[in-house]
mmCIF file of C-alpha atoms in Angstrom:
data_model
loop_
_atom_site.group_PDB
_atom_site.id
_atom_site.type_symbol
_atom_site.label_atom_id
_atom_site.label_comp_id
_atom_site.label_asym_id
_atom_site.label_seq_id
_atom_site.Cartn_x
_atom_site.Cartn_y
_atom_site.Cartn_z
ATOM 1 C CA UNK A 1 0.000 -0.088 0.055
ATOM 2 C CA UNK A 2 1.362 3.392 -0.862
ATOM 3 C CA UNK A 3 1.295 6.400 1.701
ATOM 4 C CA UNK A 4 -2.109 7.478 2.500
ATOM 5 C CA UNK A 5 -3.585 10.450 4.398
ATOM 6 C CA UNK A 6 -4.571 9.779 7.881
ATOM 7 C CA UNK A 7 -7.002 12.016 9.914
ATOM 8 C CA UNK A 8 -6.345 11.341 13.699
ATOM 9 C CA UNK A 9 -8.865 13.391 15.408
ATOM 10 C CA UNK A 10 -11.720 15.961 14.887
ATOM 11 C CA UNK A 11 -10.617 19.440 14.547
ATOM 12 C CA UNK A 12 -7.242 18.527 13.037
ATOM 13 C CA UNK A 13 -5.814 21.064 10.617
ATOM 14 C CA UNK A 14 -6.270 20.194 6.883
ATOM 15 C CA UNK A 15 -3.911 21.589 4.228
ATOM 16 C CA UNK A 16 -3.903 21.540 0.381
ATOM 17 C CA UNK A 17 -1.230 18.988 0.337
ATOM 18 C CA UNK A 18 -3.430 16.537 2.331
ATOM 19 C CA UNK A 19 -6.305 16.980 -0.089
ATOM 20 C CA UNK A 20 -4.150 16.696 -3.085
ATOM 21 C CA UNK A 21 -2.714 13.466 -1.611
ATOM 22 C CA UNK A 22 -6.160 11.956 -1.272
ATOM 23 C CA UNK A 23 -7.091 13.102 -4.874
ATOM 24 C CA UNK A 24 -3.890 11.748 -6.322
ATOM 25 C CA UNK A 25 -4.344 8.334 -4.468
ATOM 26 C CA UNK A 26 -7.791 8.048 -6.021
ATOM 27 C CA UNK A 27 -7.101 9.296 -9.453
ATOM 28 C CA UNK A 28 -4.121 6.990 -9.935
ATOM 29 C CA UNK A 29 -5.750 3.786 -8.815
ATOM 30 C CA UNK A 30 -6.358 2.348 -12.241
ATOM 31 C CA UNK A 31 -2.813 3.479 -13.611
ATOM 32 C CA UNK A 32 -1.317 1.689 -10.630
ATOM 33 C CA UNK A 33 -3.020 -1.505 -11.775
ATOM 34 C CA UNK A 34 -1.828 -1.017 -15.427
ATOM 35 C CA UNK A 35 1.755 -0.411 -14.059
ATOM 36 C CA UNK A 36 1.687 -3.878 -12.604
ATOM 37 C CA UNK A 37 0.041 -5.570 -15.571
ATOM 38 C CA UNK A 38 2.232 -3.757 -18.343
ATOM 39 C CA UNK A 39 5.549 -3.420 -16.605
ATOM 40 C CA UNK A 40 6.553 -0.742 -19.110
ATOM 41 C CA UNK A 41 10.274 0.138 -19.110
ATOM 42 C CA UNK A 42 11.320 2.644 -16.467
ATOM 43 C CA UNK A 43 12.525 6.045 -17.565
ATOM 44 C CA UNK A 44 16.303 6.093 -17.988
ATOM 45 C CA UNK A 45 16.859 9.686 -19.103
ATOM 46 C CA UNK A 46 16.752 9.111 -22.838
ATOM 47 C CA UNK A 47 13.211 8.225 -23.996
ATOM 48 C CA UNK A 48 9.908 7.644 -22.354
ATOM 49 C CA UNK A 49 7.933 4.355 -22.839
ATOM 50 C CA UNK A 50 4.691 4.889 -24.656
ATOM 51 C CA UNK A 51 2.109 2.896 -26.270
ATOM 52 C CA UNK A 52 -1.711 2.020 -26.678
ATOM 53 C CA UNK A 53 -3.946 -0.647 -25.516
ATOM 54 C CA UNK A 54 -5.644 -1.019 -28.941
ATOM 55 C CA UNK A 55 -9.275 -0.960 -29.982
ATOM 56 C CA UNK A 56 -11.588 -3.837 -29.456
ATOM 57 C CA UNK A 57 -13.945 -5.545 -27.024
ATOM 58 C CA UNK A 58 -14.843 -9.123 -25.971
ATOM 59 C CA UNK A 59 -14.134 -11.234 -29.052
ATOM 60 C CA UNK A 60 -14.182 -8.245 -31.550
ATOM 61 C CA UNK A 61 -10.811 -6.909 -32.382
ATOM 62 C CA UNK A 62 -10.980 -3.425 -34.070
ATOM 63 C CA UNK A 63 -8.289 -1.641 -36.043
ATOM 64 C CA UNK A 64 -7.173 1.547 -34.227
ATOM 65 C CA UNK A 65 -7.156 3.429 -37.548
ATOM 66 C CA UNK A 66 -9.802 2.292 -40.105
ATOM 67 C CA UNK A 67 -10.327 3.317 -43.585
ATOM 68 C CA UNK A 68 -13.098 5.893 -44.368
ATOM 69 C CA UNK A 69 -14.263 8.208 -46.969
ATOM 70 C CA UNK A 70 -12.199 11.249 -47.318
ATOM 71 C CA UNK A 71 -11.043 10.525 -43.752
ATOM 72 C CA UNK A 72 -10.002 7.570 -41.425
ATOM 73 C CA UNK A 73 -11.937 6.308 -38.337
ATOM 74 C CA UNK A 74 -10.160 6.332 -34.980
ATOM 75 C CA UNK A 75 -11.531 3.710 -32.896
ATOM 76 C CA UNK A 76 -11.347 3.849 -28.972
ATOM 77 C CA UNK A 77 -8.066 3.111 -27.391
ATOM 78 C CA UNK A 78 -6.204 3.803 -24.165
ATOM 79 C CA UNK A 79 -2.972 5.743 -24.483
ATOM 80 C CA UNK A 80 -0.260 4.889 -21.922
ATOM 81 C CA UNK A 81 2.824 6.911 -21.000
ATOM 82 C CA UNK A 82 5.490 5.329 -18.754
ATOM 83 C CA UNK A 83 7.372 6.710 -15.961
ATOM 84 C CA UNK A 84 9.141 10.277 -16.394
ATOM 85 C CA UNK A 85 11.226 10.357 -13.202
ATOM 86 C CA UNK A 86 14.651 9.031 -12.796
ATOM 87 C CA UNK A 87 15.410 6.446 -10.245
ATOM 88 C CA UNK A 88 17.853 8.629 -8.381
ATOM 89 C CA UNK A 89 15.014 11.208 -8.009
ATOM 90 C CA UNK A 90 12.243 8.714 -6.999
ATOM 91 C CA UNK A 91 12.796 4.939 -7.279
ATOM 92 C CA UNK A 92 9.097 4.401 -6.558
ATOM 93 C CA UNK A 93 7.818 6.683 -9.326
ATOM 94 C CA UNK A 94 10.468 5.422 -11.634
ATOM 95 C CA UNK A 95 9.082 1.961 -11.319
ATOM 96 C CA UNK A 96 5.321 2.520 -11.363
ATOM 97 C CA UNK A 97 4.378 6.117 -12.234
ATOM 98 C CA UNK A 98 2.726 5.523 -15.451
ATOM 99 C CA UNK A 99 -0.334 7.553 -16.712
ATOM 100 C CA UNK A 100 -3.176 6.597 -19.137
ATOM 101 C CA UNK A 101 -6.289 8.074 -20.654
ATOM 102 C CA UNK A 102 -8.926 6.664 -22.970
ATOM 103 C CA UNK A 103 -9.678 8.257 -26.343
ATOM 104 C CA UNK A 104 -13.186 8.385 -27.676
ATOM 105 C CA UNK A 105 -15.139 10.532 -30.032
ATOM 106 C CA UNK A 106 -17.106 13.499 -28.978
ATOM 107 C CA UNK A 107 -20.496 11.773 -29.166
ATOM 108 C CA UNK A 108 -19.634 8.223 -30.130
ATOM 109 C CA UNK A 109 -16.943 5.744 -29.355
ATOM 110 C CA UNK A 110 -15.115 6.210 -32.674
ATOM 111 C CA UNK A 111 -14.069 9.579 -33.971
ATOM 112 C CA UNK A 112 -13.523 10.744 -37.724
ATOM 113 C CA UNK A 113 -10.277 12.333 -38.733
ATOM 114 C CA UNK A 114 -10.313 14.129 -42.067
ATOM 115 C CA UNK A 115 -7.290 13.982 -44.547
ATOM 116 C CA UNK A 116 -6.394 16.884 -46.618
ATOM 117 C CA UNK A 117 -6.958 16.707 -50.349
ATOM 118 C CA UNK A 118 -4.260 16.104 -52.653
ATOM 119 C CA UNK A 119 -3.782 17.680 -56.103
ATOM 120 C CA UNK A 120 -0.183 17.769 -56.219
ATOM 121 C CA UNK A 121 0.363 15.387 -59.092
ATOM 122 C CA UNK A 122 2.008 12.760 -56.728
ATOM 123 C CA UNK A 123 1.047 10.625 -53.657
ATOM 124 C CA UNK A 124 2.010 11.432 -50.177
ATOM 125 C CA UNK A 125 2.046 9.862 -46.712
ATOM 126 C CA UNK A 126 0.256 11.556 -43.758
ATOM 127 C CA UNK A 127 0.929 10.372 -40.146
ATOM 128 C CA UNK A 128 -1.972 9.938 -37.940
ATOM 129 C CA UNK A 129 -0.830 10.206 -34.233
ATOM 130 C CA UNK A 130 -2.197 10.680 -30.648
ATOM 131 C CA UNK A 131 -1.137 13.583 -28.477
ATOM 132 C CA UNK A 132 -1.265 12.612 -24.848
ATOM 133 C CA UNK A 133 -1.542 15.717 -22.686
ATOM 134 C CA UNK A 134 -0.495 14.895 -19.128
ATOM 135 C CA UNK A 135 -2.336 16.764 -16.364
ATOM 136 C CA UNK A 136 -3.882 19.337 -18.590
ATOM 137 C CA UNK A 137 -5.944 22.081 -16.601
ATOM 138 C CA UNK A 138 -9.584 21.454 -16.420
ATOM 139 C CA UNK A 139 -12.368 24.062 -16.618
ATOM 140 C CA UNK A 140 -12.334 27.234 -14.235
ATOM 141 C CA UNK A 141 -15.005 27.639 -11.779
ATOM 142 C CA UNK A 142 -15.851 30.500 -9.315
ATOM 143 C CA UNK A 143 -14.883 29.645 -5.688
ATOM 144 C CA UNK A 144 -15.135 31.717 -2.671
ATOM 145 C CA UNK A 145 -11.795 31.944 -0.946
ATOM 146 C CA UNK A 146 -10.828 33.386 2.479
ATOM 147 C CA UNK A 147 -7.330 35.029 2.747
ATOM 148 C CA UNK A 148 -5.423 33.398 5.429
ATOM 149 C CA UNK A 149 -4.178 36.596 6.819
ATOM 150 C CA UNK A 150 -6.863 39.262 6.384
ATOM 151 C CA UNK A 151 -9.689 36.669 6.631
ATOM 152 C CA UNK A 152 -11.417 38.645 3.760
ATOM 153 C CA UNK A 153 -13.626 36.376 1.587
ATOM 154 C CA UNK A 154 -13.661 37.046 -2.207
ATOM 155 C CA UNK A 155 -15.042 35.168 -5.228
ATOM 156 C CA UNK A 156 -12.189 33.914 -7.611
ATOM 157 C CA UNK A 157 -12.018 32.016 -10.727
ATOM 158 C CA UNK A 158 -10.021 28.764 -10.007
ATOM 159 C CA UNK A 159 -8.999 25.721 -11.781
ATOM 160 C CA UNK A 160 -10.139 22.930 -9.668
ATOM 161 C CA UNK A 161 -9.231 19.841 -11.770
ATOM 162 C CA UNK A 162 -6.444 18.451 -13.837
ATOM 163 C CA UNK A 163 -6.865 15.617 -16.300
ATOM 164 C CA UNK A 164 -5.226 13.610 -18.937
ATOM 165 C CA UNK A 165 -6.310 14.303 -22.448
ATOM 166 C CA UNK A 166 -5.826 12.185 -25.626
ATOM 167 C CA UNK A 167 -6.411 14.011 -29.005
ATOM 168 C CA UNK A 168 -5.756 13.119 -32.543
ATOM 169 C CA UNK A 169 -3.411 14.941 -35.011
ATOM 170 C CA UNK A 170 -2.191 14.543 -38.397
ATOM 171 C CA UNK A 171 1.245 15.440 -39.954
ATOM 172 C CA UNK A 172 0.767 15.928 -43.737
ATOM 173 C CA UNK A 173 3.694 14.391 -45.539
ATOM 174 C CA UNK A 174 5.451 15.701 -48.681
ATOM 175 C CA UNK A 175 4.066 14.674 -51.905
ATOM 176 C CA UNK A 176 6.620 12.899 -54.168
ATOM 177 C CA UNK A 177 6.967 10.131 -56.881
ATOM 178 C CA UNK A 178 8.262 7.858 -54.090
ATOM 179 C CA UNK A 179 7.074 9.457 -50.889
ATOM 180 C CA UNK A 180 8.300 8.696 -47.437
ATOM 181 C CA UNK A 181 6.828 8.776 -43.980
ATOM 182 C CA UNK A 182 6.865 11.978 -42.163
ATOM 183 C CA UNK A 183 8.382 12.413 -38.699
ATOM 184 C CA UNK A 184 6.457 12.197 -35.378
ATOM 185 C CA UNK A 185 6.355 15.590 -33.399
ATOM 186 C CA UNK A 186 8.987 15.612 -30.480
ATOM 187 C CA UNK A 187 7.775 15.287 -26.957
ATOM 188 C CA UNK A 188 7.761 18.311 -24.699
ATOM 189 C CA UNK A 189 8.217 17.427 -21.104
ATOM 190 C CA UNK A 190 8.309 19.943 -18.091
ATOM 191 C CA UNK A 191 10.493 19.223 -15.088
ATOM 192 C CA UNK A 192 7.539 18.030 -13.077
ATOM 193 C CA UNK A 193 6.687 15.309 -15.682
ATOM 194 C CA UNK A 194 3.799 17.198 -17.307
ATOM 195 C CA UNK A 195 3.824 17.861 -20.785
ATOM 196 C CA UNK A 196 2.856 16.606 -24.413
ATOM 197 C CA UNK A 197 3.575 12.969 -25.489
ATOM 198 C CA UNK A 198 3.235 11.908 -29.015
ATOM 199 C CA UNK A 199 2.235 8.384 -29.976
ATOM 200 C CA UNK A 200 2.218 7.180 -33.845
ATOM 201 C CA UNK A 201 -1.025 5.435 -34.832
ATOM 202 C CA UNK A 202 -0.748 4.900 -38.658
ATOM 203 C CA UNK A 203 0.648 6.231 -41.707
ATOM 204 C CA UNK A 204 -1.960 6.606 -44.483
ATOM 205 C CA UNK A 205 -1.220 6.809 -48.128
ATOM 206 C CA UNK A 206 -2.976 9.752 -49.832
ATOM 207 C CA UNK A 207 -2.949 9.365 -53.654
ATOM 208 C CA UNK A 208 -2.874 12.179 -56.177
ATOM 209 C CA UNK A 209 -6.584 13.342 -56.889
ATOM 210 C CA UNK A 210 -7.679 12.413 -53.365
ATOM 211 C CA UNK A 211 -10.651 14.516 -52.242
ATOM 212 C CA UNK A 212 -13.236 14.463 -49.372
ATOM 213 C CA UNK A 213 -15.176 12.074 -51.530
ATOM 214 C CA UNK A 214 -12.335 9.449 -52.018
ATOM 215 C CA UNK A 215 -12.445 6.319 -50.227
ATOM 216 C CA UNK A 216 -9.285 5.376 -48.316
ATOM 217 C CA UNK A 217 -8.118 1.851 -49.305
ATOM 218 C CA UNK A 218 -7.213 -0.573 -46.606
ATOM 219 C CA UNK A 219 -3.736 -1.259 -48.052
ATOM 220 C CA UNK A 220 -3.136 2.336 -47.818
ATOM 221 C CA UNK A 221 -2.972 2.295 -44.134
ATOM 222 C CA UNK A 222 0.352 1.144 -42.467
ATOM 223 C CA UNK A 223 -0.370 0.528 -38.708
ATOM 224 C CA UNK A 224 2.634 1.511 -36.524
ATOM 225 C CA UNK A 225 1.147 2.051 -33.147
ATOM 226 C CA UNK A 226 3.156 0.482 -30.101
ATOM 227 C CA UNK A 227 0.506 -1.896 -28.918
ATOM 228 C CA UNK A 228 0.928 -2.987 -25.269
ATOM 229 C CA UNK A 229 0.137 -6.350 -23.902
ATOM 230 C CA UNK A 230 0.175 -8.137 -20.584
ATOM 231 C CA UNK A 231 3.735 -8.594 -19.294
ATOM 232 C CA UNK A 232 5.231 -11.916 -19.708
ATOM 233 C CA UNK A 233 6.479 -11.512 -16.028
ATOM 234 C CA UNK A 234 2.885 -12.032 -15.061
ATOM 235 C CA UNK A 235 2.515 -14.895 -17.408
ATOM 236 C CA UNK A 236 1.380 -13.062 -20.622
ATOM 237 C CA UNK A 237 2.072 -15.046 -23.760
ATOM 238 C CA UNK A 238 1.866 -12.687 -26.781
ATOM 239 C CA UNK A 239 2.665 -13.711 -30.410
ATOM 240 C CA UNK A 240 3.910 -10.798 -32.503
ATOM 241 C CA UNK A 241 5.809 -10.223 -35.659
ATOM 242 C CA UNK A 242 9.480 -9.141 -35.614
ATOM 243 C CA UNK A 243 9.886 -5.601 -36.953
ATOM 244 C CA UNK A 244 6.197 -5.208 -37.091
ATOM 245 C CA UNK A 245 5.188 -1.767 -38.295
ATOM 246 C CA UNK A 246 8.487 -0.964 -39.790
ATOM 247 C CA UNK A 247 9.446 -0.382 -43.490
ATOM 248 C CA UNK A 248 12.710 0.996 -44.997
ATOM 249 C CA UNK A 249 12.838 4.384 -46.866
ATOM 250 C CA UNK A 250 12.909 2.339 -50.097
ATOM 251 C CA UNK A 251 9.909 0.371 -49.227
ATOM 252 C CA UNK A 252 8.032 3.460 -48.100
ATOM 253 C CA UNK A 253 8.604 4.993 -51.435
ATOM 254 C CA UNK A 254 7.682 1.937 -53.513
ATOM 255 C CA UNK A 255 4.410 1.489 -51.360
ATOM 256 C CA UNK A 256 3.649 5.086 -51.675
ATOM 257 C CA UNK A 257 4.083 5.119 -55.494
ATOM 258 C CA UNK A 258 2.262 1.824 -56.155
ATOM 259 C CA UNK A 259 -0.264 1.495 -53.363
ATOM 260 C CA UNK A 260 0.940 -1.998 -52.838
ATOM 261 C CA UNK A 261 2.511 -2.952 -49.320
ATOM 262 C CA UNK A 262 5.786 -4.741 -49.205
ATOM 263 C CA UNK A 263 5.192 -8.446 -49.103
ATOM 264 C CA UNK A 264 6.512 -8.882 -45.664
ATOM 265 C CA UNK A 265 5.062 -5.930 -44.009
ATOM 266 C CA UNK A 266 3.135 -6.769 -40.784
ATOM 267 C CA UNK A 267 0.845 -4.356 -38.796
ATOM 268 C CA UNK A 268 2.270 -3.523 -35.365
ATOM 269 C CA UNK A 269 -1.211 -4.175 -34.120
ATOM 270 C CA UNK A 270 -0.985 -7.887 -35.126
ATOM 271 C CA UNK A 271 -0.272 -9.049 -31.670
ATOM 272 C CA UNK A 272 -1.814 -11.798 -29.651
ATOM 273 C CA UNK A 273 -2.938 -15.364 -30.396
ATOM 274 C CA UNK A 274 -6.252 -17.303 -29.658
ATOM 275 C CA UNK A 275 -6.728 -20.961 -29.523
ATOM 276 C CA UNK A 276 -9.953 -22.842 -30.475
ATOM 277 C CA UNK A 277 -10.556 -26.603 -29.887
ATOM 278 C CA UNK A 278 -12.882 -28.022 -32.407
ATOM 279 C CA UNK A 279 -14.444 -31.555 -32.231
ATOM 280 C CA UNK A 280 -16.421 -32.631 -35.286
ATOM 281 C CA UNK A 281 -18.315 -35.820 -35.732
ATOM 282 C CA UNK A 282 -18.349 -36.792 -39.614
ATOM 283 C CA UNK A 283 -19.382 -40.407 -39.051
ATOM 284 C CA UNK A 284 -22.099 -41.086 -41.633
ATOM 285 C CA UNK A 285 -25.553 -40.908 -40.132
ATOM 286 C CA UNK A 286 -24.471 -39.086 -36.937
ATOM 287 C CA UNK A 287 -22.699 -35.902 -38.270
ATOM 288 C CA UNK A 288 -22.428 -32.977 -35.968
ATOM 289 C CA UNK A 289 -22.096 -30.320 -38.679
ATOM 290 C CA UNK A 290 -23.584 -30.029 -42.203
ATOM 291 C CA UNK A 291 -21.163 -29.509 -45.042
ATOM 292 C CA UNK A 292 -20.423 -25.879 -45.178
ATOM 293 C CA UNK A 293 -22.038 -25.358 -41.705
ATOM 294 C CA UNK A 294 -20.792 -22.789 -38.976
ATOM 295 C CA UNK A 295 -18.311 -24.058 -36.382
ATOM 296 C CA UNK A 296 -17.880 -20.652 -34.594
ATOM 297 C CA UNK A 297 -19.345 -17.252 -35.220
ATOM 298 C CA UNK A 298 -18.328 -15.548 -31.956
ATOM 299 C CA UNK A 299 -16.091 -13.094 -33.894
ATOM 300 C CA UNK A 300 -14.530 -12.203 -37.371
ATOM 301 C CA UNK A 301 -12.090 -14.913 -38.095
ATOM 302 C CA UNK A 302 -10.812 -13.363 -41.557
ATOM 303 C CA UNK A 303 -7.311 -12.074 -42.205
ATOM 304 C CA UNK A 304 -5.316 -14.430 -40.003
ATOM 305 C CA UNK A 305 -2.506 -16.898 -40.236
ATOM 306 C CA UNK A 306 -3.154 -20.152 -38.246
ATOM 307 C CA UNK A 307 -1.124 -23.015 -36.855
ATOM 308 C CA UNK A 308 -3.009 -26.179 -36.370
ATOM 309 C CA UNK A 309 -2.825 -29.667 -34.954
ATOM 310 C CA UNK A 310 -5.400 -32.218 -35.748
ATOM 311 C CA UNK A 311 -6.163 -36.030 -35.120
ATOM 312 C CA UNK A 312 -8.683 -38.437 -36.319
ATOM 313 C CA UNK A 313 -10.708 -41.492 -35.238
ATOM 314 C CA UNK A 314 -13.297 -43.931 -36.499
ATOM 315 C CA UNK A 315 -15.515 -44.648 -33.409
ATOM 316 C CA UNK A 316 -18.180 -42.231 -32.080
ATOM 317 C CA UNK A 317 -17.218 -43.292 -28.603
ATOM 318 C CA UNK A 318 -13.604 -42.177 -29.092
ATOM 319 C CA UNK A 319 -14.441 -38.560 -27.983
ATOM 320 C CA UNK A 320 -13.132 -39.578 -24.527
ATOM 321 C CA UNK A 321 -14.633 -36.859 -22.596
ATOM 322 C CA UNK A 322 -18.291 -37.895 -23.784
ATOM 323 C CA UNK A 323 -17.811 -41.520 -22.453
ATOM 324 C CA UNK A 324 -15.952 -41.346 -19.089
ATOM 325 C CA UNK A 325 -15.046 -44.780 -17.732
ATOM 326 C CA UNK A 326 -15.808 -46.527 -20.946
ATOM 327 C CA UNK A 327 -13.058 -49.089 -21.874
ATOM 328 C CA UNK A 328 -12.262 -47.714 -25.382
ATOM 329 C CA UNK A 329 -9.081 -46.400 -27.179
ATOM 330 C CA UNK A 330 -9.576 -42.668 -27.067
ATOM 331 C CA UNK A 331 -9.038 -40.526 -30.046
ATOM 332 C CA UNK A 332 -5.912 -38.664 -28.578
ATOM 333 C CA UNK A 333 -3.899 -41.899 -29.005
ATOM 334 C CA UNK A 334 -4.304 -41.782 -32.720
ATOM 335 C CA UNK A 335 -1.490 -40.220 -35.091
ATOM 336 C CA UNK A 336 -1.772 -36.527 -35.496
ATOM 337 C CA UNK A 337 -0.812 -33.816 -38.278
ATOM 338 C CA UNK A 338 0.272 -30.304 -37.889
ATOM 339 C CA UNK A 339 0.521 -27.450 -40.221
ATOM 340 C CA UNK A 340 0.092 -23.840 -41.089
ATOM 341 C CA UNK A 341 -3.014 -22.223 -42.695
ATOM 342 C CA UNK A 342 -4.736 -18.878 -43.177
ATOM 343 C CA UNK A 343 -8.031 -17.182 -43.503
ATOM 344 C CA UNK A 344 -7.305 -14.554 -46.103
ATOM 345 C CA UNK A 345 -9.588 -16.054 -48.793
ATOM 346 C CA UNK A 346 -12.372 -18.612 -48.853
ATOM 347 C CA UNK A 347 -11.398 -20.386 -52.165
ATOM 348 C CA UNK A 348 -10.281 -23.952 -52.306
ATOM 349 C CA UNK A 349 -6.854 -23.015 -50.980
ATOM 350 C CA UNK A 350 -8.071 -20.982 -48.099
ATOM 351 C CA UNK A 351 -8.141 -22.974 -44.861
ATOM 352 C CA UNK A 352 -7.322 -22.464 -41.245
ATOM 353 C CA UNK A 353 -6.849 -26.183 -41.054
ATOM 354 C CA UNK A 354 -6.978 -28.838 -43.673
ATOM 355 C CA UNK A 355 -6.737 -32.751 -43.468
ATOM 356 C CA UNK A 356 -7.214 -35.431 -45.985
ATOM 357 C CA UNK A 357 -6.995 -39.234 -46.402
ATOM 358 C CA UNK A 358 -3.204 -38.791 -46.889
ATOM 359 C CA UNK A 359 -3.134 -37.196 -43.379
ATOM 360 C CA UNK A 360 -5.299 -39.723 -41.752
ATOM 361 C CA UNK A 361 -6.130 -43.355 -42.902
ATOM 362 C CA UNK A 362 -9.079 -43.207 -40.626
ATOM 363 C CA UNK A 363 -10.876 -41.057 -43.286
ATOM 364 C CA UNK A 364 -12.545 -42.396 -46.328
ATOM 365 C CA UNK A 365 -10.134 -42.701 -49.153
ATOM 366 C CA UNK A 366 -10.218 -39.649 -51.404
ATOM 367 C CA UNK A 367 -11.911 -37.307 -48.932
ATOM 368 C CA UNK A 368 -10.733 -34.059 -47.327
ATOM 369 C CA UNK A 369 -11.896 -31.796 -44.695
ATOM 370 C CA UNK A 370 -11.136 -28.097 -44.000
ATOM 371 C CA UNK A 371 -11.866 -25.328 -41.518
ATOM 372 C CA UNK A 372 -12.173 -21.978 -43.047
ATOM 373 C CA UNK A 373 -13.458 -18.405 -42.643
ATOM 374 C CA UNK A 374 -16.473 -17.219 -44.683
ATOM 375 C CA UNK A 375 -15.241 -14.136 -46.710
ATOM 376 C CA UNK A 376 -18.627 -12.420 -46.340
ATOM 377 C CA UNK A 377 -19.451 -12.965 -42.596
ATOM 378 C CA UNK A 378 -16.144 -13.989 -40.984
ATOM 379 C CA UNK A 379 -17.744 -17.013 -39.420
ATOM 380 C CA UNK A 380 -15.587 -20.197 -39.108
ATOM 381 C CA UNK A 381 -17.003 -23.074 -41.138
ATOM 382 C CA UNK A 382 -16.308 -26.529 -42.090
ATOM 383 C CA UNK A 383 -16.644 -28.297 -45.364
ATOM 384 C CA UNK A 384 -15.573 -31.654 -46.937
ATOM 385 C CA UNK A 385 -15.139 -33.020 -50.492
ATOM 386 C CA UNK A 386 -14.581 -36.260 -52.195
ATOM 387 C CA UNK A 387 -17.512 -38.012 -50.194
ATOM 388 C CA UNK A 388 -18.426 -38.646 -46.806
ATOM 389 C CA UNK A 389 -15.091 -38.580 -44.547
ATOM 390 C CA UNK A 390 -16.875 -41.009 -42.064
ATOM 391 C CA UNK A 391 -14.710 -40.197 -39.015
ATOM 392 C CA UNK A 392 -14.104 -38.083 -36.041
ATOM 393 C CA UNK A 393 -11.869 -35.092 -36.037
ATOM 394 C CA UNK A 394 -10.364 -32.821 -33.335
ATOM 395 C CA UNK A 395 -8.606 -29.549 -34.174
ATOM 396 C CA UNK A 396 -6.565 -27.305 -32.062
ATOM 397 C CA UNK A 397 -6.082 -24.146 -34.083
ATOM 398 C CA UNK A 398 -4.062 -21.097 -32.995
ATOM 399 C CA UNK A 399 -5.314 -17.920 -34.730
ATOM 400 C CA UNK A 400 -2.870 -14.999 -34.830
ATOM 401 C CA UNK A 401 -4.139 -11.583 -34.764
ATOM 402 C CA UNK A 402 -5.404 -10.018 -37.972
ATOM 403 C CA UNK A 403 -2.913 -8.685 -40.307
ATOM 404 C CA UNK A 404 -4.677 -5.687 -41.540
#
């Protein structure tokens, strides 16, 4: 527990520092929790740790910066700034004094950020960024105040609150045949730790001829936001791409010129992994799913790479959990298969997981089964070809975060 104010008896003197301590302890309660969960790097005197907890809720991930018409949509996120005190000044604050604030639109969760038109004859890159203002002054109110010496009471206009504020800004880049990403504004920090902290969200390609009626293409958004996740010290297990959200100057120019992202570019928001266990009975006459039927519609499963393990059986009793105590050979003793898949397309080659007779002799010769994401709804489905597989299947599928 941190130091707290203690009132020992009625009639005790109360000073402004006492009230400020109470207010600080209350207002920083959630940030103290985030400090333990995120374990951001302490300030070393060179750079401040910054990041966002990206958009999304329940089983619905959302892009922080999303394509719009003549603009981009900024979905709700929490901006976080790490400690700003050196350990020599305050070891406790150096370790845990992070600050955060939630960004929302004025009247709805998302906000719209317009992009300037481009009639230059060349494309350009614009940087959409967040400005985190630490302890900005709140509104002024009239308060009656008694002078401690004269005891005269007067009405004065006083600022009674401070707050953390997150706003969105745009750095308009320079149009060129091979445009490059513009620079992020430089943080301005006061000695007491207050100031302006800038967090990049995404670079947006603005082609020549762009107007307020032009649609922003999904491939014209390069997400670069530093996305935070649960610290591995506390058991967090996060999958992320190496060098995500980065592109060389040459790649920026080529992408800006053509509108085609580099083949190996990955969004910085592509972090995290979800595992789904799927049991399917395709024994003829007792099928658990129809051909093309939904397996899971809890979220949008499109746009992901997958890693899967599968195994097969031939007896309806081999789902071991369904027949406890029965003397059978469970399905988990059978041979398995592993592989990588994807849900970028639905066609015959688009599969989160795929098995066939060459994978398992328990399947009917010539048959195959796949788990895929419907391109229209994003629902996870199963289908098979070559006839009835006449088997049991269990899949364990790791779904990596959506790429873009």
